Coordinates of C-alpha atoms in Angstrom, one line a residue:
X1 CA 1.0 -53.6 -2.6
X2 CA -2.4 -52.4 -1.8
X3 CA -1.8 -52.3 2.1
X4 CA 2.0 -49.7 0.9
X5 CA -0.5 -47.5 -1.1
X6 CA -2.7 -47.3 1.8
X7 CA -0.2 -46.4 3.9
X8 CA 1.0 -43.6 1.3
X9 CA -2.4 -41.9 0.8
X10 CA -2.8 -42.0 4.6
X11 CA 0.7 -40.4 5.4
X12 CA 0.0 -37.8 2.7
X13 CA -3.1 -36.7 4.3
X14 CA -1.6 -36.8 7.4
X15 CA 1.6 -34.8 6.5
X16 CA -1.2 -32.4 4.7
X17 CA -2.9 -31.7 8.1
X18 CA 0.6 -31.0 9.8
X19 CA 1.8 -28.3 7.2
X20 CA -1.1 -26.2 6.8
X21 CA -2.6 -23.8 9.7
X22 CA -6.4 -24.4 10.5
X23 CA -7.1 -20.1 9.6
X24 CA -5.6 -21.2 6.3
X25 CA -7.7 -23.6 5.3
X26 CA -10.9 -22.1 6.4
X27 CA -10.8 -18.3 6.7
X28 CA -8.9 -16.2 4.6
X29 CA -6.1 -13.6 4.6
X30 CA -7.6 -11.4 2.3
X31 CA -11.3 -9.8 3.1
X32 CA -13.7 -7.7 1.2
X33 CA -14.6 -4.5 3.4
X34 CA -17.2 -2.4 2.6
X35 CA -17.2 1.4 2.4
X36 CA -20.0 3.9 2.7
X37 CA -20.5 7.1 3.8
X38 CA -23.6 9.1 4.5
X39 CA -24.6 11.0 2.3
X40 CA -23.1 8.6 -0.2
X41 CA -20.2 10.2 -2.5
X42 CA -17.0 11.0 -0.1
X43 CA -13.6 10.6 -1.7
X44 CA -12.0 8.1 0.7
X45 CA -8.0 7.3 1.0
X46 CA -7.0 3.9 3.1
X47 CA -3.3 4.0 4.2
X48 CA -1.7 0.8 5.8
X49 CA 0.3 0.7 9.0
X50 CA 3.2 2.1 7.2
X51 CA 1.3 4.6 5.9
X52 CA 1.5 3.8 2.3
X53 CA -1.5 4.3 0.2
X54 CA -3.0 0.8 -0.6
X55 CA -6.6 2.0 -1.6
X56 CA -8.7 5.2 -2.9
X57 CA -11.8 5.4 -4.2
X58 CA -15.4 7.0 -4.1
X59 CA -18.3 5.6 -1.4
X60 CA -20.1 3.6 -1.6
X61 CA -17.5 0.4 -3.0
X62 CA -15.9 -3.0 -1.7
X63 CA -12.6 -2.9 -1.2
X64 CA -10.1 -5.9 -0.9
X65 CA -7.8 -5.5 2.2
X66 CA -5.1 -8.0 4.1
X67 CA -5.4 -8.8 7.4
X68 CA -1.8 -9.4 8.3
X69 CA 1.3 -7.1 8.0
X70 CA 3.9 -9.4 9.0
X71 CA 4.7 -12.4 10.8
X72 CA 2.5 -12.4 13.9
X73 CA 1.6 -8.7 13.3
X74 CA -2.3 -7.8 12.2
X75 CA -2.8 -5.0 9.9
X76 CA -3.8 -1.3 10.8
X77 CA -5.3 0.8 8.4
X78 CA -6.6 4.5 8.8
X79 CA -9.0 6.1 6.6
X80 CA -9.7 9.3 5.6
X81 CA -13.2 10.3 4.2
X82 CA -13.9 14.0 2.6
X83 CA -16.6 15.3 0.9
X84 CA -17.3 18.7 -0.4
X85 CA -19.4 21.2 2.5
X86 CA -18.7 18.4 5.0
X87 CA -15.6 18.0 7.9
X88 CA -13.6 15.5 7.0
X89 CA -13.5 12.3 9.1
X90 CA -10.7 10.1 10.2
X91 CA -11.4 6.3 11.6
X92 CA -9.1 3.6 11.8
X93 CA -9.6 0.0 10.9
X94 CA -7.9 -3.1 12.5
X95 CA -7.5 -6.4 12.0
X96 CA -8.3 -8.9 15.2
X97 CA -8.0 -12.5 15.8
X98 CA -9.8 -14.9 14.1
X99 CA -11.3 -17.6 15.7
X100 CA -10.3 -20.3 13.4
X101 CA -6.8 -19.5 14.6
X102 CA -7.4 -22.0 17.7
X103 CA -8.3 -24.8 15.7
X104 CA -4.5 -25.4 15.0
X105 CA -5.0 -26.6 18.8
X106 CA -7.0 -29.7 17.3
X107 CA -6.1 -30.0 13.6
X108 CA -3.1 -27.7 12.8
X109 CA -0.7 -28.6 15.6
X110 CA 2.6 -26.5 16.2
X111 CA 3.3 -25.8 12.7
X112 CA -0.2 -24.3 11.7
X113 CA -0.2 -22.4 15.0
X114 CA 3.5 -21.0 15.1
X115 CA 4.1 -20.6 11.1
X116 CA 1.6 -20.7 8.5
X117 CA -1.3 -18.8 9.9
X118 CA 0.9 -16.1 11.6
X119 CA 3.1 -15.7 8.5
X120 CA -0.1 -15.9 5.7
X121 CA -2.0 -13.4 7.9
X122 CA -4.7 -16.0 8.2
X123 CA -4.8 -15.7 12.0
X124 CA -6.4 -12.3 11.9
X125 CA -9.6 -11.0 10.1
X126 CA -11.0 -7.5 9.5
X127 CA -14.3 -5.8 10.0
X128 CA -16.9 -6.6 7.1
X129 CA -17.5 -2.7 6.6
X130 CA -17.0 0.8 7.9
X131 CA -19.4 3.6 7.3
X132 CA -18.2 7.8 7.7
X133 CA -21.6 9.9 8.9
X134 CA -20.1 13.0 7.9
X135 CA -20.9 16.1 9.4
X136 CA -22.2 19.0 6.8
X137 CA -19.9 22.3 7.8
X138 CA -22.6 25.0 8.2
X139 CA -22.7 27.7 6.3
X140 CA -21.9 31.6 7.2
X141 CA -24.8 33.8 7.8
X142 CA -24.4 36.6 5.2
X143 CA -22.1 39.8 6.4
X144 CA -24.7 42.7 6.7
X145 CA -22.5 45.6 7.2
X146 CA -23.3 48.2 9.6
X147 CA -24.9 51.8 8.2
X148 CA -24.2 54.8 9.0
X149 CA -27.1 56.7 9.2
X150 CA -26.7 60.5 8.1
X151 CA -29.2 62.7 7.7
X152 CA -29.1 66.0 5.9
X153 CA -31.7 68.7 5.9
X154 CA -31.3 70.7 3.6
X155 CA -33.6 73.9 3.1

C-alpha cells in the first residue's frame, strides 16, 4: 500500500514536469514595462501588432503588456508619444526570446518546448521599459514686416 502511493505521488510529479513548459513555470507571459518620457508628461498610445489599441496613458506609468501574439509568434507593439511644443516620437517595442525557453531541453521535454510555452507566450519576454526624449519644436522668430520708408517735406 505504501510502496502504490509512492508510486502515485512520484508519477504525478513526473506527469507534472512533462505537461508544463520550463518559461511557464519560471518566467512569465505577462510583463510590467515602464514608460517615461523626458520631460515627463507626454500622452502615449501602445497599439499591438494588429494595430488595436491595447494601452494609453500619461508618462511616467507601468504598464502590463503580453509577450506573445499567437502560437509561436512574439508580440510587436508600436508607440506613439506626443506632448504639447514637442515632435512627436514613434518607437516600437518587441518581444524576444527568453532564455528559460531552453530549459524545456532539460526539464520540459517536447511538450513544454513545442506547446505550452509557444502557445502561453511564455517563450518570449519584453523590454523592462522604454523612455521617448522628445524633441521641443522651436518656436518662430516674430514676423517684423518690412517699412516703407516715406518721407514728406512739407514747407
Amino acid at each position: 500500500m505504501m510502496c502504490l502511493k509512492k508510486l502515485a505521488i512520484t508519477a504525478a510529479l513526473s506527469a507534472s514536469v512533462f505537461v508544463t513548459g520550463c518559461a511557464s513555470i519560471v518566467s512569465d507571459s505577462q510583463y510590467p514595462v515602464v514608460m517615461k518620457s523626458e520631460p515627463s508628461g507626454a500622452e502615449y498610445q501602445i497599439r499591438n501588432r494588429s494595430g488595436s489599441l491595447v494601452h494609453q496613458g500619461t508618462t511616467p506609468s507601468t504598464v502590463t503588456l503580453k509577450s506573445g501574439a499567437g502560437y509561436f509568434k512574439g508580440e510587436r507593439y508600436k508607440l506613439q508619444f506626443s506632448k504639447e511644443g514637442y515632435q512627436q516620437q514613434d518607437q516600437s517595442l518587441e518581444s524576444s526570446m527568453d532564455g528559460w525557453y531552453w530549459g524545456n531541453l532539460l526539464f520540459g521535454g517536447l511538450i513544454g518546448m513545442l506547446a505550452v510555452d509557444p502557445a502561453t507566450g511564455a517563450m518570449y519576454k519584453l523590454p523592462p521599459g522604454k523612455t521617448a526624449n522628445l524633441v521641443q519644436i522651436p518656436m518662430a522668430a516674430p514676423a517684423t514686416p518690412e517699412a516703407e520708408v516715406v518721407s514728406s517735406v512739407t514747407e
